[in-house]
Coordinates of C-alpha atoms in Angstrom, one line a residue:
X1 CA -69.2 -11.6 29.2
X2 CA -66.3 -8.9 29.3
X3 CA -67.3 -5.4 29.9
X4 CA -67.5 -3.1 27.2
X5 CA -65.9 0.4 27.4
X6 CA -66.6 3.2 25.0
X7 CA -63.9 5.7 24.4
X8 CA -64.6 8.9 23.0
X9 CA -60.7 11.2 22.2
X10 CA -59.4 12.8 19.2
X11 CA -56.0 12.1 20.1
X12 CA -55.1 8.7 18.5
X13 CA -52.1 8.0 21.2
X14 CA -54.6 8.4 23.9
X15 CA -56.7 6.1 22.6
X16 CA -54.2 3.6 21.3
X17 CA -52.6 3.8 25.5
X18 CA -56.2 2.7 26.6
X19 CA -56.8 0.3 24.4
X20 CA -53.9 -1.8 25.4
X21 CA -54.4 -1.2 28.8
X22 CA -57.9 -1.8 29.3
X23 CA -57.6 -4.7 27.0
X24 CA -54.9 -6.6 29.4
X25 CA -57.3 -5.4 32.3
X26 CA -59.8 -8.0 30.5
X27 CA -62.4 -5.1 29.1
X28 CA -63.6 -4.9 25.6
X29 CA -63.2 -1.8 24.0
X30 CA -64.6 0.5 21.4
X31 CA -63.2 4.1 20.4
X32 CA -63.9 6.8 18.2
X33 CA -62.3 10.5 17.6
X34 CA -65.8 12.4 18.1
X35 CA -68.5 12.8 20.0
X36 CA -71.3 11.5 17.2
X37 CA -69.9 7.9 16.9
X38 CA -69.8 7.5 20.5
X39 CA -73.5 8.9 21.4
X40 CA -75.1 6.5 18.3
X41 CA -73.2 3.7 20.7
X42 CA -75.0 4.8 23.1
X43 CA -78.2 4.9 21.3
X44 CA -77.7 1.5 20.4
X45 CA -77.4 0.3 23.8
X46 CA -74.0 -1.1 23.4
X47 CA -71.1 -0.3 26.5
X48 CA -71.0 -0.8 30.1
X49 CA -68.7 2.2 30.5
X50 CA -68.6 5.6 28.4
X51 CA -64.7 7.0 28.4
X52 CA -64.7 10.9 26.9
X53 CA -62.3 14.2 26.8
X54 CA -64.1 17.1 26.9
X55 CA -63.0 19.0 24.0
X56 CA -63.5 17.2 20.2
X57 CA -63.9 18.4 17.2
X58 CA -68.0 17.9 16.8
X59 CA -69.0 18.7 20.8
X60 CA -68.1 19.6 24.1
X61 CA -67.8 15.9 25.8
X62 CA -69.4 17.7 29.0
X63 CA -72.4 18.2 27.0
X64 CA -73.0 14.9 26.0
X65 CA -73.0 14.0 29.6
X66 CA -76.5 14.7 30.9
X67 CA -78.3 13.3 27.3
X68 CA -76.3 10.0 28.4
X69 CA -78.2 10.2 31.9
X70 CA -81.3 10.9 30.6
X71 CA -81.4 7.9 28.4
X72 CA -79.3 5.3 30.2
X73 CA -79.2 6.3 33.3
X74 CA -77.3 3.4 34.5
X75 CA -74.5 4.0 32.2
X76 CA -71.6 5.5 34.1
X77 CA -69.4 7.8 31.9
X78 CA -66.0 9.1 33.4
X79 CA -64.5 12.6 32.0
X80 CA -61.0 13.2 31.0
X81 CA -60.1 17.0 30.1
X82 CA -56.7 18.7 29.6
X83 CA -58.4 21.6 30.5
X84 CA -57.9 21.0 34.1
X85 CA -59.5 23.8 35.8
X86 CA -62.2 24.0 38.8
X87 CA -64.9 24.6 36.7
X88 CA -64.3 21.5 34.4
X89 CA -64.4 19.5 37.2
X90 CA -67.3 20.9 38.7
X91 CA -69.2 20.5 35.8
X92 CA -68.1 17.1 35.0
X93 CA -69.1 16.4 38.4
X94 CA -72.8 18.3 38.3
X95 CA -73.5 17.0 34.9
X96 CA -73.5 13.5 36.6
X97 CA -69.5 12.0 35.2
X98 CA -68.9 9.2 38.0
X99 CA -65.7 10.2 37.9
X100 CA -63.1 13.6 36.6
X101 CA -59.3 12.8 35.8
X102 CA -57.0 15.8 34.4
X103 CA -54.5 15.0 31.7
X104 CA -52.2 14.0 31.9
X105 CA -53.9 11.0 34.2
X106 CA -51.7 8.2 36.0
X107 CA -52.7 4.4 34.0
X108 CA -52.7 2.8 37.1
X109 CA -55.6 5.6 38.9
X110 CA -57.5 5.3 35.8
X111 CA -57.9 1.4 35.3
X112 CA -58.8 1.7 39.3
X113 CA -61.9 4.1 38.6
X114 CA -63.0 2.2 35.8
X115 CA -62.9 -1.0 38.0
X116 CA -64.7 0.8 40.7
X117 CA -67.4 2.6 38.4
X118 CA -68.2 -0.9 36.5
X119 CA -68.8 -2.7 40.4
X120 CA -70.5 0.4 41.9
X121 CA -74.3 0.0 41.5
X122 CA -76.2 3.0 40.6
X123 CA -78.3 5.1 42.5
X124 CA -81.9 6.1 40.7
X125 CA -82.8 9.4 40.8
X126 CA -80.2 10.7 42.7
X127 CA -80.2 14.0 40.8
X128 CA -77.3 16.4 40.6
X129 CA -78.1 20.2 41.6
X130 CA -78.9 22.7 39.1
X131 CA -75.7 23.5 37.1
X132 CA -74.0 27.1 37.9
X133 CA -74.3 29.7 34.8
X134 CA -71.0 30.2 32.7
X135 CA -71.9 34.1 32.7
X136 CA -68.9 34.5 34.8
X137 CA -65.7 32.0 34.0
X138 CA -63.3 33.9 36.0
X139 CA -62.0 31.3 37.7
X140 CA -61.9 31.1 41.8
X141 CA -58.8 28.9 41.8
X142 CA -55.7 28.9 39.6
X143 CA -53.5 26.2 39.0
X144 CA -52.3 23.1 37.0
X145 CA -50.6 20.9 39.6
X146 CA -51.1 17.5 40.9
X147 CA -52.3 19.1 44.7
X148 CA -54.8 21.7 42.7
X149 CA -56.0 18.9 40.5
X150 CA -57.0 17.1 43.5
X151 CA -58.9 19.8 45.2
X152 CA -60.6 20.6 41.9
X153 CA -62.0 17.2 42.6
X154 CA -62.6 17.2 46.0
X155 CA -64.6 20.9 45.9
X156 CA -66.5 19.6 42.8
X157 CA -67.7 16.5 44.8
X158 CA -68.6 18.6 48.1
X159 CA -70.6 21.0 45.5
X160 CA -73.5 18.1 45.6
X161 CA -73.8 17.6 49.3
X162 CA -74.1 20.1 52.4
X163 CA -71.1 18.5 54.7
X164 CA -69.3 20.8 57.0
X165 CA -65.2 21.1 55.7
X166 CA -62.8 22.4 57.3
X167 CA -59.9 23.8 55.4
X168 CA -56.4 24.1 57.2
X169 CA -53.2 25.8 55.3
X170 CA -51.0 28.9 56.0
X171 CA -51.8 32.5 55.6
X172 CA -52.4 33.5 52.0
X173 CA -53.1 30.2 50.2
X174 CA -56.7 31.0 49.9
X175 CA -58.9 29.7 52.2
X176 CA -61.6 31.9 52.0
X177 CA -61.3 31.4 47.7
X178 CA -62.1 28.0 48.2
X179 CA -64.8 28.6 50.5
X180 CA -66.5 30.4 48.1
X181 CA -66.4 28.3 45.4
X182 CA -68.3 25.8 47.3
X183 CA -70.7 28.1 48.4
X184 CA -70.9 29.3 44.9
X185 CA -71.2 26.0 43.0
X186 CA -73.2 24.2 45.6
X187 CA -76.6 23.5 46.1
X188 CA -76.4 26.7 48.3
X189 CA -75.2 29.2 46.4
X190 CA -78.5 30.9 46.2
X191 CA -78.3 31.7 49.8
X192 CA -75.9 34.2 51.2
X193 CA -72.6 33.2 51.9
X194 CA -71.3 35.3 55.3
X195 CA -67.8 35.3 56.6
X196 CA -66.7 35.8 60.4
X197 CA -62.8 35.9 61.3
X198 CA -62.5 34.7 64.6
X199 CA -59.0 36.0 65.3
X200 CA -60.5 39.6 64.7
X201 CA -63.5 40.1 67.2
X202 CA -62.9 40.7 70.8
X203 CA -63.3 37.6 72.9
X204 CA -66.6 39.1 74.8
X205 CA -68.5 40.2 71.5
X206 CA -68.0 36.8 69.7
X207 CA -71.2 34.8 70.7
X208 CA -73.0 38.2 70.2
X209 CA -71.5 38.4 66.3
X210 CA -72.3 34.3 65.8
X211 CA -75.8 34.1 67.4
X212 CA -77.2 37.1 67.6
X213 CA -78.5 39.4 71.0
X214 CA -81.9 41.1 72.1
X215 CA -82.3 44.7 73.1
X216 CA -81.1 45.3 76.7
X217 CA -79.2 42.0 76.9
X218 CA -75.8 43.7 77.7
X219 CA -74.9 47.3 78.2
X220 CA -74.9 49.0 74.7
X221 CA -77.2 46.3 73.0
X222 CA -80.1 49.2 72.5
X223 CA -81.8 47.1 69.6
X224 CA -82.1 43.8 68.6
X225 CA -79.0 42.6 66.7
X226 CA -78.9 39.3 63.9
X227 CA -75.9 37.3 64.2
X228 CA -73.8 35.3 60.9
X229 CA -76.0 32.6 61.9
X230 CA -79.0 34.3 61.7
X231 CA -77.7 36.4 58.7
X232 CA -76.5 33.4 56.7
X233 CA -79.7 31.2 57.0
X234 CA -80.1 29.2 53.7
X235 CA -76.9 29.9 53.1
X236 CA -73.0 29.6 54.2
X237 CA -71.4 30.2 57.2
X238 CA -67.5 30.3 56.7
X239 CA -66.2 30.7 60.1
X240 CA -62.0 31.7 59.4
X241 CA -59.6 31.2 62.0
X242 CA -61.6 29.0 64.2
X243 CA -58.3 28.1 65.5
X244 CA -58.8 31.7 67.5
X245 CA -62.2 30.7 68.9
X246 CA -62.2 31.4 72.7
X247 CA -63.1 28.1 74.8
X248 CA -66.8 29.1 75.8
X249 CA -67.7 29.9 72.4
X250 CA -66.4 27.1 71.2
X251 CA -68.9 25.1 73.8
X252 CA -72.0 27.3 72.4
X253 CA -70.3 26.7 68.8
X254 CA -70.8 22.5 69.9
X255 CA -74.4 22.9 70.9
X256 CA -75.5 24.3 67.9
X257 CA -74.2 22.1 65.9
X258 CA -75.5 19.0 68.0
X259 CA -78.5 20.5 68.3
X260 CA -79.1 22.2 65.3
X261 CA -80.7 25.3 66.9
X262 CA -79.5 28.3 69.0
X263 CA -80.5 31.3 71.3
X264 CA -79.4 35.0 70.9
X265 CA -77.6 36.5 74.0
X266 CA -80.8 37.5 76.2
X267 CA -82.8 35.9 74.0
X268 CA -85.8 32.8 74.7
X269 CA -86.6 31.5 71.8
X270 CA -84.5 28.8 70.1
X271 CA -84.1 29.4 66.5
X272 CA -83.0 26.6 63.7
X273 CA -79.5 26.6 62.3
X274 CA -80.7 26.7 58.6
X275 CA -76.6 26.8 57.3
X276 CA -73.9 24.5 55.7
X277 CA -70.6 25.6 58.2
X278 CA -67.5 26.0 56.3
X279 CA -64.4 26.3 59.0
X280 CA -60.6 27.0 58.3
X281 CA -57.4 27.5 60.3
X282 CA -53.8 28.3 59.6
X283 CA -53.5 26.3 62.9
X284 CA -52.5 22.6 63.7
X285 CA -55.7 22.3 65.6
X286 CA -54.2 18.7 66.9
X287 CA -51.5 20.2 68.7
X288 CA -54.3 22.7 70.2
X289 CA -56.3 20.1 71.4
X290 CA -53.5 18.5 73.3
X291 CA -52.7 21.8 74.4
X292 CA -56.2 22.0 75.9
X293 CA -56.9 24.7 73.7
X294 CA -59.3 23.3 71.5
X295 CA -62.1 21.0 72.1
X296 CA -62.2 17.7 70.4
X297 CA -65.3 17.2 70.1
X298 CA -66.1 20.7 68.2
X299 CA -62.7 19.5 66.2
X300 CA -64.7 16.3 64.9
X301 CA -67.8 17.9 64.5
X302 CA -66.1 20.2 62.2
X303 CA -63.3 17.8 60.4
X304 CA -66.2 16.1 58.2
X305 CA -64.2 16.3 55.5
X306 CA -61.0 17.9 55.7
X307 CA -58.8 19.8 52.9
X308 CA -55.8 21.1 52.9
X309 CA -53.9 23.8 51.3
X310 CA -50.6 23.4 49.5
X311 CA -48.6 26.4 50.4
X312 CA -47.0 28.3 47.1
X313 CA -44.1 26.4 47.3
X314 CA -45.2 22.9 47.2
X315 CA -46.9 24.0 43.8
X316 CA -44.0 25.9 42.2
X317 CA -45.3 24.8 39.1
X318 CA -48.5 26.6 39.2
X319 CA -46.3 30.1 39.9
X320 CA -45.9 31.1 35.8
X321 CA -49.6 30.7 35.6
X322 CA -50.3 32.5 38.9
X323 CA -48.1 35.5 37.9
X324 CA -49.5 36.0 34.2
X325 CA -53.3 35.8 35.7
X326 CA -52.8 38.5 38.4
X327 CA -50.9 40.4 36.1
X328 CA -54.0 40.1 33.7
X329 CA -56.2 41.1 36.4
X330 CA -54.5 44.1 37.3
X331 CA -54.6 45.1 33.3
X332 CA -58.2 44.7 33.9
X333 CA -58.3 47.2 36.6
X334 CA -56.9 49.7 34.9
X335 CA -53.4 49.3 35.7
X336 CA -50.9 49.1 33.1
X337 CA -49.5 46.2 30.6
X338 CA -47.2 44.1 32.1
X339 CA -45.3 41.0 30.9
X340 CA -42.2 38.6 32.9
X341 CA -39.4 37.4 30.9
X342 CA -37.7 34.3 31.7
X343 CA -35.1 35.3 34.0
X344 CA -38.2 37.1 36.0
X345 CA -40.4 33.7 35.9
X346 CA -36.8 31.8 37.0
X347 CA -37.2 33.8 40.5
X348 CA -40.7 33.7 41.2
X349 CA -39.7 30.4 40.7
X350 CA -37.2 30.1 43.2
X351 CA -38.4 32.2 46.1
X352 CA -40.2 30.9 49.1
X353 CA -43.4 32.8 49.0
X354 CA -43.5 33.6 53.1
X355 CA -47.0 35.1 52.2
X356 CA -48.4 32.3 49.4
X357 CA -50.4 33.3 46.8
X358 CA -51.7 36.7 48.5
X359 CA -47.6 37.5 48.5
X360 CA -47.9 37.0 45.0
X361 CA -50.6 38.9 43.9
X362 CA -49.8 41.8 45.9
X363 CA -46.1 41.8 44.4
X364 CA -47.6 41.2 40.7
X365 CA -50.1 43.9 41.4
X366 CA -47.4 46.3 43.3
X367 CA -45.0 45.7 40.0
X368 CA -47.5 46.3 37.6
X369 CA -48.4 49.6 39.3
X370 CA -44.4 50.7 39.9
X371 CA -42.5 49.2 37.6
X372 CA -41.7 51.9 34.6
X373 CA -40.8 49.2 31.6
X374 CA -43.4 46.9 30.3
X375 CA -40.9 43.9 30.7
X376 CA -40.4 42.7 34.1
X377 CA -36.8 41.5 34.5
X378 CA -35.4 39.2 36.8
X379 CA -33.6 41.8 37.9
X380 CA -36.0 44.5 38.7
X381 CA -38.1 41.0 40.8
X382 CA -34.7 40.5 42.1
X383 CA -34.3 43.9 43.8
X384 CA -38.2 44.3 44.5
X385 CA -38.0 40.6 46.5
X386 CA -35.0 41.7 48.3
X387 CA -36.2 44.3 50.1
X388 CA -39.8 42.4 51.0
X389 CA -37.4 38.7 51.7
X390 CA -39.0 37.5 55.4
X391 CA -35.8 35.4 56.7
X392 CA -36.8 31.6 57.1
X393 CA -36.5 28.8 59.3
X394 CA -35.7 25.5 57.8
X395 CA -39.6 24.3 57.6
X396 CA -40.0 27.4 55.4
X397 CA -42.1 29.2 58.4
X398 CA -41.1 32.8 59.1
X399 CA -38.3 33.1 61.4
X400 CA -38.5 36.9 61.5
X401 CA -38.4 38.8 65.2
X402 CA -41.3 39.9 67.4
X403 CA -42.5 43.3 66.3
X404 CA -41.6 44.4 70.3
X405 CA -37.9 42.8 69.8
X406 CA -37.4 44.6 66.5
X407 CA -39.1 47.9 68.3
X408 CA -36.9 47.6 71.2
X409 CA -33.5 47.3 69.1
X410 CA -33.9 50.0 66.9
X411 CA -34.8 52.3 69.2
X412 CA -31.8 50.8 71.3
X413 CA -29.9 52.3 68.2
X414 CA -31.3 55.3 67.7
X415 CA -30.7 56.6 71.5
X416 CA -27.4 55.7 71.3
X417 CA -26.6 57.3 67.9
X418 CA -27.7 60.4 69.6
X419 CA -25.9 60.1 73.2
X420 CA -24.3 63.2 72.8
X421 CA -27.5 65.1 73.5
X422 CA -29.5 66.0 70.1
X423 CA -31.8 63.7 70.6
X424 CA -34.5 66.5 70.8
X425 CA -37.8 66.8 72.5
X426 CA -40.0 65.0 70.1
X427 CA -38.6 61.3 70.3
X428 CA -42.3 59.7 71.1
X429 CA -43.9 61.5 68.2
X430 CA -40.7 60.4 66.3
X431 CA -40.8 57.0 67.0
X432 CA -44.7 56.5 66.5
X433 CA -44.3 57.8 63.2
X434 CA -41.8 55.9 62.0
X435 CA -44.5 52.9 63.2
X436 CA -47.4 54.6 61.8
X437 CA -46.4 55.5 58.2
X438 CA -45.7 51.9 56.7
X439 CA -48.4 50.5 59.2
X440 CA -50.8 52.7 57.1
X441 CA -48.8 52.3 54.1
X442 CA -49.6 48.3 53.9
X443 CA -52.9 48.6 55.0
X444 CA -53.9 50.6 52.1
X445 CA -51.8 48.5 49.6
X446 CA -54.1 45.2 51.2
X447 CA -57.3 47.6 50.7
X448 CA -55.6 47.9 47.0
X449 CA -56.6 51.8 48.0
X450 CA -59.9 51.8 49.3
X451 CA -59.7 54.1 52.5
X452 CA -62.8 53.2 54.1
X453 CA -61.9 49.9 54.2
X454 CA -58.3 50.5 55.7
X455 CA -59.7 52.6 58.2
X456 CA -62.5 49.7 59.4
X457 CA -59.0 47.6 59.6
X458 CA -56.7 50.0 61.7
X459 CA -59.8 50.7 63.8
X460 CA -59.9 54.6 63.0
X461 CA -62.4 57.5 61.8
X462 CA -62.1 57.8 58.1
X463 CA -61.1 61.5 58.7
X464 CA -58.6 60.5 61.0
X465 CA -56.9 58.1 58.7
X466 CA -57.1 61.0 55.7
X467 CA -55.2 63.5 58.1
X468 CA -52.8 60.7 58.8
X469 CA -51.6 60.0 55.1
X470 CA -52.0 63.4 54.8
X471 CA -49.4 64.0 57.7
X472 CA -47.6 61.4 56.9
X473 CA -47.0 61.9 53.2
X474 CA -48.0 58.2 52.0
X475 CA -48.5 57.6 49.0
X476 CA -52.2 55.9 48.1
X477 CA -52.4 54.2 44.9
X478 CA -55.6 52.8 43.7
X479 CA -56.3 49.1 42.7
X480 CA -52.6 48.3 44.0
X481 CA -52.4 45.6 46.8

């Protein structure tokens, strides 16, 4: 006998597309416009397959989901939502859907999952983790593209299990974001989640940070110290830049995870790795290991299950939507009402985004601070973008000069602007001012203002740093990035 498939959507088309498709396909099928008619179907035992949007006008087709579970368990339901946003998939997935597609969804994918959730056999009691609570829906991750939509699906399937991803993409894309949301949605998220940038601890301090060290293992070690490990037990360990891990750690980095347990420095007593590891590089780890720069066995232990990062411009679609939510945000934190006009979305648009989404943020964030009309003109992005355009090579990469290069030229120029003599007695303190002002100047706008944060980054005493901007006249505005 042909399979039955229930279809629950309040938009007739949608319905009448299915119909005819899953009807060549060989299925029998049933639809409705509300959620009612389709859970007394279920009730009376009839369909192989449930079929439901999300939003309709008597329920929430998310709702219904769990109530199907709980009294036909072996009934597979797949979830289709124009509202195609991380958190619908990761409810669609935790409720226990077989299956999330966004609209709109390609035929052809969908008559493949419905093929594959009719001959996939189900699996009692396998029970979904406890929902997340809706108290707070601002989202992690923005965006409506094809390259989003499929890592909403991919985060909201790794939300069920505890395997080790590693997420690769350039600067700014948001790693670390994604991170977070699986530690946040996952069957961890009551844990701590704690983050360790590789590329920023010194080389000889890094297995001390990871695993820990006992009082009077190394010069300076005058107590007992926790490492992330330790710290994130229960929890997630995101370990950024891994890329920047120095070989040795990288062997102690193998052991643990081979052997689930690990020693602090000067330490005796093995301790158990109680953490889900969550890695990401901006690198092409490939090319590092055939450099002999990174070992492939940590690699594989690591590349469970990749993801990958669009850069901003692979998604320029998502950039309207990107612009209007950090604009939003900003509104939120006090800085003033901003909106873009069409010739201002045109160039957002059509700029390379050297810096990804944390380019665009910062610039949204920087404009709404700045800019003295509540309209944002192409032209006022135009000359803003000007001045902060990094010059590209053709892969989109920055092509710009080493800092030493760019250092060594202008100063080139500015000794031989002043060969006649006036070049004073103060070049050095000159020069390292001219270094120092928009050094501290960007710092401060990544800090969005906070000085004790800027100072951590630049490596200086808080007091130092105030008698810096001080010195230096910079301006600090807070809640600007």
């Amino acid at each position: 006998m042909m399979p039955t498939v229930l279809i629950a959507d309040d938009d007739r088309s949608i319905r009448t597309v299915l119909t005819q498709a899953l009807g060549r396909s060989g299925y029998q099928v049933r639809t409705t416009g509300n959620a009612a008619t389709l859970w007394r179907w279920v009730e009376d035992g009839e369909g192989d397959l449930v079929i439901t949007d999300v939003v309709m006008p008597d329920e929430n087709g998310l709702d219904l989901i769990p109530r199907i579970r709980r009294l036909r368990p072996d009934l597979r339901v797949v979830v289709m939502s124009a509202q195609s946003t991380l958190m619908t998939a990761v409810k669609a997935t935790q409720r226990g859907a077989f299956e999330y597609l966004p609209k709109p969804f390609d035929l052809r994918e969908l008559l493949a999952v419905v093929d594959r959730a009719l001959a996939t056999p189900t699996a009692p009691g396998d029970q979904p983790p406890p929902e997340p609570s809706d108290a707070d829906e601002r989202l992690p991750l923005i965006g409506r593209s094809a390259a989003m939509q499929e890592i909403y699906r991919t985060v909201a399937r790794l939300t069920t299990t505890d395997l080790t991803v590693m997420i690769n993409g350039e600067s700014g894309t948001g790693k670390e974001l994604v991170a977070r949301a699986l530690h946040d949605y996952g069957r961890r998220r009551g844990g701590p989640f704690v983050a360790i940038n590789m590329a920023a601890i010194p080389r000889e301090l890094i297995e001390s940070e990871l695993f820990g060290h006992e009082r009077g293992a190394f010069t300076g070690a005058t107590s007992r110290n926790q490492g992330r490990f330790e710290q994130a037990s229960g929890g997630t360990l995101f370990l950024d830049e891994i890329g920047d891990m120095p070989q040795e750690a990288q062997t102690r980095l193998l052991r643990v995870l081979q052997e689930g347990e690990f020693t602090a420095v000067g330490g005796r007593q093995p301790v158990r790795a109680n953490v889900r590891i969550i890695a990401a590089t901006h690198r092409d780890l490939r090319a590092a290991i055939r450099q002999g720069l990174f070992r492939e066995d940590l690699f594989y232990r690591l590349n469970v299950v990749p993801i990958r990062l669009p850069p901003l411009r692979e998604r320029v679609e998502d950039i309207p939507l990107l612009a209007r939510h950090f604009l939003d945000r900003a509104r939120a934190d006090g800085l003033p009402f901003k909106a873009l006009d069409t010739a201002a979305i045109d160039r957002l648009r059509s700029y390379r985004w050297p810096g990804n989404v944390r380019e665009l943020e910062n610039l949204m964030r920087r404009m709404a601070a700045l800019h003295a009309e509540e309209t944002i003109t192409g032209d006022s992005l135009e000359r803003e973008l000007a001045e902060a355009t990094v010059p590209l090579d053709e892969d989109g990469g920055d092509a710009s000069e080493p800092l030493a290069r760019v250092m060594e030229r202008h100063i080139r120029q500015f000794l031989t602007a002043h060969e006649e003599g006036l070049v004073g007695n103060d070049i050095y303190d000159r020069v390292i001012a001219e270094v120092e002002r928009p050094l501290i100047q960007l710092t401060l706008l990544a800090t969005r203002g906070n000085q004790i944060k800027a100072a951590a980054m630049l490596g200086l005493n808080r007091n130092t740093l105030r008698k810096k901007i001080r010195d230096l006249e910079v301006p600090v505005v807070r809640g600007v990035a």
